[in-house]
Amino acid sequence: MYRDLKNEMMFCLKLFVYLFVLFLLLPLPVLAAGDEVKLNQLISKSPAGTIKLEARTYNIENPVILKSGVNLIGVSGKTKFLLKAGVPWGTFVPVVDGVNVKTSRIAYITFDMNGDKQTRPYGQGYHNGIFLKGCSNIEVDHCTFINGKGDGARFKTCSNLKIHDNVISRQGHDGIFVVDCKDVNIYNNRITTRTNSGIRNWNSQNVIINKNTIDAQQDGKGGYAGIQIEYSKYFENPNVVITNNVMKKTQGPGVQLIAYSAGANIKKGITISKNQFISTGVSTFISDTGGISFKGLKGATITNNVGDGCYNSFIWVASGGTGSIIKNNIIVNTVPHMKLSQSGTGYGISNRAGSSFLVDYNCFWNNKKGNTYKVTALHSTFKSPFIYKIGYGFYWTGVKWG
């Protein structure tokens, strides 16, 4: 009896050792990781060309790594990258990552960062949808970015970017953010801000922001500027054109022009033309809210826009603004700041900084506190553009601006 028990114990011990060694040698099951494992294998082995994604939800636990020449194309409204709940990523780790990628396209994918089920804080660089660095000839289009803790799509030191026809909402930072980039075209995007700005450019050159529609969540967490232009570096001509966009009920200004450090020496290169600013600036606490806000940047050309019902001011100059040209704009129905009682609020154009710039051939009508504050307007029109066709880029159709 004793011998049998001993032999059985030895057999069990040998069997345990054998199974343990076998376990160590076998690969982990695919189910132990997200769908990015197979995606990354497919991308790494793929020659240049298109990878057609299935019409299903891909559960993502680690970043999908983009490769030069490879296009990731989903099925509109049916292909989703869903970030796993509670992923412990560090800052600036995105769902789709890429470094020095050349000539690639990402299209028809919904990026759901599952922010409601993440433990990371908002607005500190966590869980960006896309983050590409040093890349060129990149197109991101017809994607949806929702429920994030960081940026929807972020690009740094990239060139030749086309970012268009995307839908972005409920982000933890900016919708689209380009940093130190060149030759950027951002157009036809539909953005609702939550935490920061809809479109943001920091120290980029040759940027066209065209035909985007931007509004904000109206729940007290609606973000900041519709479009934020920011320079801390000097460029003789950054060449930024903001045109044909519609900003409506943004929390902060529709467009914010920021410069500091060497960027404060920029004297030209920002053009804002043919945009609609409709009831922009509904925040109760942002002091420079309104249509267009200057916070340090100089030499902007602002022409043929319409500002209708802006809170605080259509043009608000907190600092900078020197050498700017404000011409052929329709500025109507401006009302004071939603909550803050501050000098210059409620005027069509408010020069709080006392800067020197040209205000010429604009139409003013029904601005609550007056047309201008601490600046002289030349050759102005004071007829109602709702009755008369003024000819400054927009006319009232009876329902909307056309």
Short mmCIF file of C-alpha atoms in Angstrom, two decimals:
data_model
loop_
_atom_site.label_atom_id
_atom_site.label_comp_id
_atom_site.label_asym_id
_atom_site.label_seq_id
_atom_site.Cartn_x
_atom_site.Cartn_y
_atom_site.Cartn_z
CA MET A 1 0.00 0.00 0.00
CA TYR A 2 2.79 2.36 0.84
CA ARG A 3 4.61 1.60 -2.47
CA ASP A 4 1.50 2.24 -4.57
CA LEU A 5 0.87 5.59 -2.93
CA LYS A 6 4.47 6.62 -3.45
CA ASN A 7 4.40 5.65 -7.13
CA GLU A 8 1.17 7.54 -7.64
CA MET A 9 2.66 10.66 -6.07
CA MET A 10 5.74 10.40 -8.29
CA PHE A 11 3.54 9.98 -11.37
CA CYS A 12 1.46 13.04 -10.48
CA LEU A 13 4.60 15.12 -9.90
CA LYS A 14 6.07 14.11 -13.28
CA LEU A 15 2.76 14.83 -14.99
CA PHE A 16 2.60 18.30 -13.37
CA VAL A 17 6.16 19.14 -14.48
CA TYR A 18 5.41 17.93 -18.02
CA LEU A 19 2.22 20.01 -18.29
CA PHE A 20 3.92 23.08 -16.80
CA VAL A 21 6.77 22.93 -19.32
CA LEU A 22 4.28 22.40 -22.14
CA PHE A 23 2.30 25.48 -20.99
CA LEU A 24 5.43 27.64 -21.07
CA LEU A 25 6.30 26.54 -24.61
CA LEU A 26 2.84 27.09 -26.09
CA PRO A 27 1.85 30.59 -27.35
CA LEU A 28 -0.84 32.41 -25.42
CA PRO A 29 -4.31 32.10 -26.89
CA VAL A 30 -5.38 34.94 -29.21
CA LEU A 31 -8.27 35.73 -26.87
CA ALA A 32 -5.76 36.92 -24.27
CA ALA A 33 -5.12 40.07 -26.35
CA GLY A 34 -7.15 42.42 -28.49
CA ASP A 35 -7.91 42.28 -32.19
CA GLU A 36 -4.92 44.56 -32.81
CA VAL A 37 -2.67 41.48 -32.68
CA LYS A 38 -4.06 40.10 -35.93
CA LEU A 39 -4.35 43.59 -37.41
CA ASN A 40 -0.72 44.34 -36.72
CA GLN A 41 0.35 41.01 -38.16
CA LEU A 42 -1.67 41.76 -41.27
CA ILE A 43 -0.21 45.27 -41.59
CA SER A 44 3.39 44.15 -41.04
CA LYS A 45 3.14 41.41 -43.68
CA SER A 46 1.15 43.47 -46.17
CA PRO A 47 2.83 45.04 -49.21
CA ALA A 48 1.81 48.58 -50.16
CA GLY A 49 -1.90 48.69 -50.81
CA THR A 50 -5.29 48.61 -49.15
CA ILE A 51 -6.34 46.49 -46.21
CA LYS A 52 -10.12 46.22 -46.28
CA LEU A 53 -11.42 45.95 -42.75
CA GLU A 54 -14.50 43.92 -41.90
CA ALA A 55 -17.86 45.43 -40.99
CA ARG A 56 -17.53 44.61 -37.29
CA THR A 57 -16.15 45.87 -33.99
CA TYR A 58 -12.43 45.37 -33.40
CA ASN A 59 -11.64 45.28 -29.68
CA ILE A 60 -8.37 47.14 -29.12
CA GLU A 61 -6.09 46.57 -26.14
CA ASN A 62 -2.80 47.88 -27.60
CA PRO A 63 -2.08 50.33 -30.47
CA VAL A 64 -2.56 49.46 -34.10
CA ILE A 65 0.75 50.33 -35.82
CA LEU A 66 0.45 51.96 -39.25
CA LYS A 67 3.02 51.21 -41.96
CA SER A 68 4.11 53.18 -45.02
CA GLY A 69 2.07 52.57 -48.15
CA VAL A 70 -0.71 50.72 -46.29
CA ASN A 71 -4.28 52.01 -46.29
CA LEU A 72 -6.73 51.00 -43.56
CA ILE A 73 -10.21 51.22 -45.09
CA GLY A 74 -13.31 50.21 -43.17
CA VAL A 75 -16.97 49.94 -44.07
CA SER A 76 -18.83 53.20 -43.51
CA GLY A 77 -20.72 53.14 -40.21
CA LYS A 78 -19.95 49.46 -39.61
CA THR A 79 -16.22 49.19 -38.84
CA LYS A 80 -15.34 50.21 -35.29
CA PHE A 81 -12.15 50.27 -33.26
CA LEU A 82 -13.36 49.99 -29.65
CA LEU A 83 -10.79 50.60 -26.93
CA LYS A 84 -10.96 48.06 -24.14
CA ALA A 85 -12.20 49.40 -20.80
CA GLY A 86 -9.57 50.43 -18.26
CA VAL A 87 -6.46 50.23 -20.46
CA PRO A 88 -3.49 51.49 -18.37
CA TRP A 89 -1.75 53.34 -21.21
CA GLY A 90 0.73 56.14 -20.65
CA THR A 91 0.36 59.59 -22.16
CA PHE A 92 0.22 60.01 -25.94
CA VAL A 93 -0.36 56.33 -26.64
CA PRO A 94 -3.07 56.26 -29.36
CA VAL A 95 -5.40 53.68 -30.82
CA VAL A 96 -3.59 54.05 -34.19
CA ASP A 97 0.09 54.93 -33.97
CA GLY A 98 2.61 55.78 -36.67
CA VAL A 99 6.16 57.13 -36.90
CA ASN A 100 7.76 58.22 -40.20
CA VAL A 101 4.92 56.66 -42.17
CA LYS A 102 4.70 57.71 -45.81
CA THR A 103 1.69 57.69 -48.14
CA SER A 104 -1.10 56.06 -46.16
CA ARG A 105 -4.81 56.55 -45.73
CA ILE A 106 -7.19 55.84 -42.84
CA ALA A 107 -10.85 55.93 -43.79
CA TYR A 108 -14.37 54.80 -42.82
CA ILE A 109 -13.47 53.73 -39.28
CA THR A 110 -15.27 54.68 -36.08
CA PHE A 111 -12.83 55.30 -33.24
CA ASP A 112 -14.61 54.76 -29.93
CA MET A 113 -12.12 55.41 -27.16
CA ASN A 114 -14.62 54.17 -24.57
CA GLY A 115 -13.80 57.13 -22.33
CA ASP A 116 -16.66 56.52 -19.94
CA LYS A 117 -14.99 53.26 -18.94
CA GLN A 118 -11.41 54.52 -18.67
CA THR A 119 -9.62 55.56 -15.49
CA ARG A 120 -7.27 58.13 -17.05
CA PRO A 121 -8.06 61.87 -16.69
CA TYR A 122 -9.35 64.06 -19.50
CA GLY A 123 -7.14 66.47 -21.42
CA GLN A 124 -3.72 65.14 -20.37
CA GLY A 125 -2.67 63.20 -23.45
CA TYR A 126 -4.32 59.86 -22.80
CA HIS A 127 -6.11 57.71 -25.37
CA ASN A 128 -5.85 59.76 -28.57
CA GLY A 129 -7.67 58.18 -31.49
CA ILE A 130 -4.82 58.71 -33.98
CA PHE A 131 -1.35 60.09 -33.28
CA LEU A 132 1.12 60.24 -36.18
CA LYS A 133 4.68 61.63 -35.86
CA GLY A 134 7.05 62.62 -38.68
CA CYS A 135 4.70 61.25 -41.32
CA SER A 136 4.01 62.54 -44.85
CA ASN A 137 1.30 62.20 -47.48
CA ILE A 138 -1.36 61.11 -45.02
CA GLU A 139 -5.12 61.18 -45.55
CA VAL A 140 -7.68 60.67 -42.78
CA ASP A 141 -11.24 60.84 -44.02
CA HIS A 142 -14.81 59.70 -43.36
CA CYS A 143 -13.90 58.54 -39.85
CA THR A 144 -15.85 59.08 -36.64
CA PHE A 145 -14.09 59.91 -33.35
CA ILE A 146 -16.17 59.63 -30.18
CA ASN A 147 -15.92 59.35 -26.41
CA GLY A 148 -12.20 60.08 -25.95
CA LYS A 149 -10.01 61.28 -23.10
CA GLY A 150 -7.56 63.05 -25.48
CA ASP A 151 -7.46 64.25 -29.09
CA GLY A 152 -9.46 62.73 -31.89
CA ALA A 153 -6.65 62.95 -34.46
CA ARG A 154 -3.24 64.41 -33.55
CA PHE A 155 -0.27 65.01 -35.87
CA LYS A 156 3.26 66.20 -35.02
CA THR A 157 6.02 67.19 -37.48
CA CYS A 158 3.99 65.78 -40.36
CA SER A 159 3.61 67.13 -43.90
CA ASN A 160 1.08 66.92 -46.73
CA LEU A 161 -1.93 66.11 -44.60
CA LYS A 162 -5.52 65.84 -45.80
CA ILE A 163 -8.02 65.55 -42.95
CA HIS A 164 -11.56 65.70 -44.23
CA ASP A 165 -15.16 64.53 -43.96
CA ASN A 166 -14.77 63.27 -40.40
CA VAL A 167 -17.28 63.50 -37.54
CA ILE A 168 -15.86 64.28 -34.10
CA SER A 169 -17.56 64.64 -30.72
CA ARG A 170 -17.10 64.00 -26.99
CA GLN A 171 -13.31 64.32 -26.99
CA GLY A 172 -11.12 64.95 -23.96
CA HIS A 173 -8.96 67.55 -25.72
CA ASP A 174 -8.90 68.83 -29.33
CA GLY A 175 -10.82 67.32 -32.20
CA ILE A 176 -8.01 67.74 -34.75
CA PHE A 177 -4.60 68.95 -33.55
CA VAL A 178 -1.60 69.67 -35.83
CA VAL A 179 1.74 70.53 -34.20
CA ASP A 180 4.83 71.71 -36.14
CA CYS A 181 3.33 70.44 -39.39
CA LYS A 182 3.52 71.70 -43.00
CA ASP A 183 1.06 71.73 -45.89
CA VAL A 184 -2.12 70.82 -44.06
CA ASN A 185 -5.64 70.79 -45.51
CA ILE A 186 -8.49 70.36 -43.01
CA TYR A 187 -11.92 70.46 -44.64
CA ASN A 188 -15.54 69.27 -44.51
CA ASN A 189 -15.32 68.03 -40.93
CA ARG A 190 -18.25 68.14 -38.49
CA ILE A 191 -17.01 68.79 -34.94
CA THR A 192 -18.78 69.24 -31.61
CA THR A 193 -16.31 70.36 -28.93
CA ARG A 194 -16.35 69.08 -25.38
CA THR A 195 -13.10 69.76 -23.51
CA ASN A 196 -10.94 72.01 -25.66
CA SER A 197 -10.96 73.22 -29.29
CA GLY A 198 -12.46 71.77 -32.44
CA ILE A 199 -9.44 72.37 -34.70
CA ARG A 200 -6.08 73.47 -33.32
CA ASN A 201 -2.90 74.51 -35.09
CA TRP A 202 0.29 75.01 -33.10
CA ASN A 203 3.35 76.28 -34.99
CA SER A 204 2.31 74.83 -38.35
CA GLN A 205 2.82 76.35 -41.81
CA ASN A 206 0.68 76.41 -44.95
CA VAL A 207 -2.56 75.42 -43.29
CA ILE A 208 -5.98 75.65 -44.95
CA ILE A 209 -9.04 75.22 -42.72
CA ASN A 210 -12.02 75.17 -45.03
CA LYS A 211 -15.75 74.31 -44.95
CA ASN A 212 -15.83 72.83 -41.46
CA THR A 213 -18.87 73.05 -39.17
CA ILE A 214 -18.11 73.47 -35.49
CA ASP A 215 -20.38 73.77 -32.46
CA ALA A 216 -20.18 72.75 -28.80
CA GLN A 217 -21.87 70.59 -26.20
CA GLN A 218 -24.32 72.79 -24.35
CA ASP A 219 -23.96 71.16 -20.94
CA GLY A 220 -21.26 73.20 -19.25
CA LYS A 221 -18.51 70.92 -20.61
CA GLY A 222 -18.53 72.31 -24.13
CA GLY A 223 -14.87 73.11 -24.57
CA TYR A 224 -13.11 76.24 -25.74
CA ALA A 225 -12.50 77.77 -29.20
CA GLY A 226 -13.97 76.46 -32.39
CA ILE A 227 -10.61 76.98 -34.14
CA GLN A 228 -7.46 77.72 -32.14
CA ILE A 229 -4.40 79.19 -33.90
CA GLU A 230 -1.32 79.24 -31.68
CA TYR A 231 2.30 80.31 -32.29
CA SER A 232 5.25 80.20 -29.92
CA LYS A 233 7.79 80.17 -32.82
CA TYR A 234 8.49 82.90 -35.35
CA PHE A 235 7.56 82.52 -39.02
CA GLU A 236 7.80 85.36 -41.52
CA ASN A 237 4.57 84.08 -43.02
CA PRO A 238 2.88 81.02 -41.46
CA ASN A 239 0.28 81.17 -44.25
CA VAL A 240 -2.89 80.08 -42.47
CA VAL A 241 -6.21 80.47 -44.29
CA ILE A 242 -9.50 80.00 -42.42
CA THR A 243 -12.39 80.20 -44.86
CA ASN A 244 -15.99 79.10 -45.46
CA ASN A 245 -16.40 77.59 -42.00
CA VAL A 246 -19.54 77.78 -39.86
CA MET A 247 -19.07 78.24 -36.11
CA LYS A 248 -22.25 78.14 -34.04
CA LYS A 249 -22.70 78.43 -30.26
CA THR A 250 -19.09 77.64 -29.47
CA GLN A 251 -18.23 77.97 -25.78
CA GLY A 252 -15.17 80.14 -26.39
CA PRO A 253 -14.44 82.31 -29.44
CA GLY A 254 -15.20 80.95 -32.87
CA VAL A 255 -11.55 81.58 -33.77
CA GLN A 256 -8.83 82.31 -31.22
CA LEU A 257 -5.49 83.83 -32.30
CA ILE A 258 -2.75 83.17 -29.73
CA ALA A 259 0.94 84.18 -29.86
CA TYR A 260 3.66 84.25 -27.22
CA SER A 261 7.45 83.96 -27.00
CA ALA A 262 8.91 84.26 -30.53
CA GLY A 263 5.44 83.87 -32.02
CA ALA A 264 4.55 87.34 -30.77
CA ASN A 265 6.86 88.72 -33.51
CA ILE A 266 4.74 87.36 -36.36
CA LYS A 267 3.27 90.31 -38.29
CA LYS A 268 1.37 88.66 -41.14
CA GLY A 269 0.11 85.41 -42.54
CA ILE A 270 -3.30 84.74 -40.95
CA THR A 271 -6.36 85.16 -43.19
CA ILE A 272 -9.92 84.75 -41.89
CA SER A 273 -12.46 85.15 -44.68
CA LYS A 274 -16.03 84.18 -45.62
CA ASN A 275 -16.83 82.44 -42.32
CA GLN A 276 -20.05 82.48 -40.31
CA PHE A 277 -19.95 83.17 -36.57
CA ILE A 278 -23.46 82.48 -35.29
CA SER A 279 -24.10 83.10 -31.56
CA THR A 280 -20.52 82.11 -30.76
CA GLY A 281 -19.13 82.52 -27.26
CA VAL A 282 -21.81 81.17 -24.93
CA SER A 283 -19.40 80.43 -22.06
CA THR A 284 -20.17 81.94 -18.67
CA PHE A 285 -16.50 82.06 -17.59
CA ILE A 286 -14.17 82.39 -20.65
CA SER A 287 -13.24 86.08 -20.71
CA ASP A 288 -12.16 86.40 -24.36
CA THR A 289 -15.16 84.60 -25.78
CA GLY A 290 -17.05 85.83 -28.86
CA GLY A 291 -16.41 85.73 -32.60
CA ILE A 292 -12.67 86.22 -33.11
CA SER A 293 -10.31 86.71 -30.18
CA PHE A 294 -6.78 88.12 -30.27
CA LYS A 295 -4.45 86.95 -27.52
CA GLY A 296 -1.04 88.10 -28.76
CA LEU A 297 -1.11 87.38 -32.49
CA LYS A 298 -0.66 90.35 -34.84
CA GLY A 299 -1.30 91.22 -38.47
CA ALA A 300 -4.39 89.12 -39.23
CA THR A 301 -6.58 89.90 -42.25
CA ILE A 302 -10.27 89.50 -41.39
CA THR A 303 -12.59 90.09 -44.35
CA ASN A 304 -16.07 89.23 -45.64
CA ASN A 305 -17.23 87.33 -42.56
CA VAL A 306 -20.57 87.54 -40.82
CA GLY A 307 -20.86 87.77 -37.05
CA ASP A 308 -24.49 87.40 -35.95
CA GLY A 309 -25.44 87.33 -32.28
CA CYS A 310 -21.91 86.86 -30.91
CA TYR A 311 -21.59 87.09 -27.14
CA ASN A 312 -19.08 89.57 -25.70
CA SER A 313 -17.84 90.90 -29.09
CA PHE A 314 -17.39 89.87 -32.70
CA ILE A 315 -13.74 91.00 -32.58
CA TRP A 316 -12.22 90.91 -29.07
CA VAL A 317 -8.64 92.17 -28.78
CA ALA A 318 -7.25 91.14 -25.40
CA SER A 319 -3.63 91.53 -26.57
CA GLY A 320 -1.86 91.75 -29.91
CA GLY A 321 -3.94 92.60 -32.95
CA THR A 322 -1.53 95.32 -34.13
CA GLY A 323 -1.43 95.76 -37.91
CA SER A 324 -4.57 93.70 -38.53
CA ILE A 325 -7.12 94.57 -41.21
CA ILE A 326 -10.82 94.18 -40.40
CA LYS A 327 -12.78 94.93 -43.56
CA ASN A 328 -16.07 94.14 -45.34
CA ASN A 329 -17.57 92.18 -42.45
CA ILE A 330 -21.21 92.11 -41.38
CA ILE A 331 -21.37 92.58 -37.60
CA VAL A 332 -24.87 92.39 -36.13
CA ASN A 333 -26.79 91.60 -32.94
CA THR A 334 -23.73 91.48 -30.66
CA VAL A 335 -24.70 91.08 -26.99
CA PRO A 336 -22.72 91.32 -23.73
CA HIS A 337 -20.87 88.39 -22.20
CA MET A 338 -23.18 85.71 -20.91
CA LYS A 339 -22.09 86.38 -17.30
CA LEU A 340 -18.91 88.45 -16.90
CA SER A 341 -19.29 92.20 -16.52
CA GLN A 342 -16.17 93.58 -18.23
CA SER A 343 -15.26 96.71 -20.14
CA GLY A 344 -15.86 96.48 -23.88
CA THR A 345 -18.40 93.68 -23.72
CA GLY A 346 -21.43 93.96 -25.98
CA TYR A 347 -19.66 95.97 -28.73
CA GLY A 348 -19.21 94.79 -32.30
CA ILE A 349 -15.43 95.33 -32.14
CA SER A 350 -13.72 95.73 -28.77
CA ASN A 351 -10.11 96.90 -28.62
CA ARG A 352 -9.34 96.17 -24.99
CA ALA A 353 -5.59 96.15 -25.68
CA GLY A 354 -5.58 99.64 -27.23
CA SER A 355 -3.78 98.24 -30.30
CA SER A 356 -3.50 99.97 -33.67
CA PHE A 357 -5.33 98.23 -36.54
CA LEU A 358 -7.57 99.14 -39.48
CA VAL A 359 -11.37 98.86 -39.32
CA ASP A 360 -12.78 99.80 -42.72
CA TYR A 361 -15.97 99.28 -44.79
CA ASN A 362 -17.84 97.08 -42.31
CA CYS A 363 -21.58 96.84 -41.77
CA PHE A 364 -22.77 97.38 -38.17
CA TRP A 365 -26.33 96.79 -37.02
CA ASN A 366 -28.10 96.37 -33.68
CA ASN A 367 -25.04 95.75 -31.50
CA LYS A 368 -26.22 96.01 -27.90
CA LYS A 369 -23.58 98.33 -26.39
CA GLY A 370 -22.36 99.95 -29.60
CA ASN A 371 -20.33 99.24 -32.71
CA THR A 372 -16.74 99.82 -31.59
CA TYR A 373 -14.86 100.17 -28.32
CA LYS A 374 -11.55 102.10 -28.30
CA VAL A 375 -11.08 101.87 -32.07
CA THR A 376 -12.30 104.02 -34.97
CA ALA A 377 -14.35 102.46 -37.75
CA LEU A 378 -13.95 104.04 -41.20
CA HIS A 379 -16.44 104.06 -44.11
CA SER A 380 -19.03 102.04 -42.18
CA THR A 381 -22.51 100.98 -43.27
CA PHE A 382 -25.32 101.19 -40.73
CA LYS A 383 -28.19 99.65 -42.75
CA SER A 384 -29.87 96.42 -41.69
CA PRO A 385 -28.43 93.53 -43.73
CA PHE A 386 -31.68 91.68 -42.99
CA ILE A 387 -33.45 94.16 -45.26
CA TYR A 388 -30.74 95.46 -47.62
CA LYS A 389 -28.14 93.51 -49.55
CA ILE A 390 -24.92 95.01 -48.29
CA GLY A 391 -22.55 93.11 -50.56
CA TYR A 392 -19.95 92.06 -47.99
CA GLY A 393 -19.80 88.37 -48.77
CA PHE A 394 -23.12 87.31 -47.20
CA TYR A 395 -26.81 88.10 -47.60
CA TRP A 396 -29.83 87.19 -45.48
CA THR A 397 -32.12 84.70 -47.22
CA GLY A 398 -34.92 85.22 -44.70
CA VAL A 399 -33.91 82.08 -42.85
CA LYS A 400 -30.11 81.96 -42.81
CA TRP A 401 -27.01 83.61 -44.20
CA GLY A 402 -26.25 82.72 -47.79
#
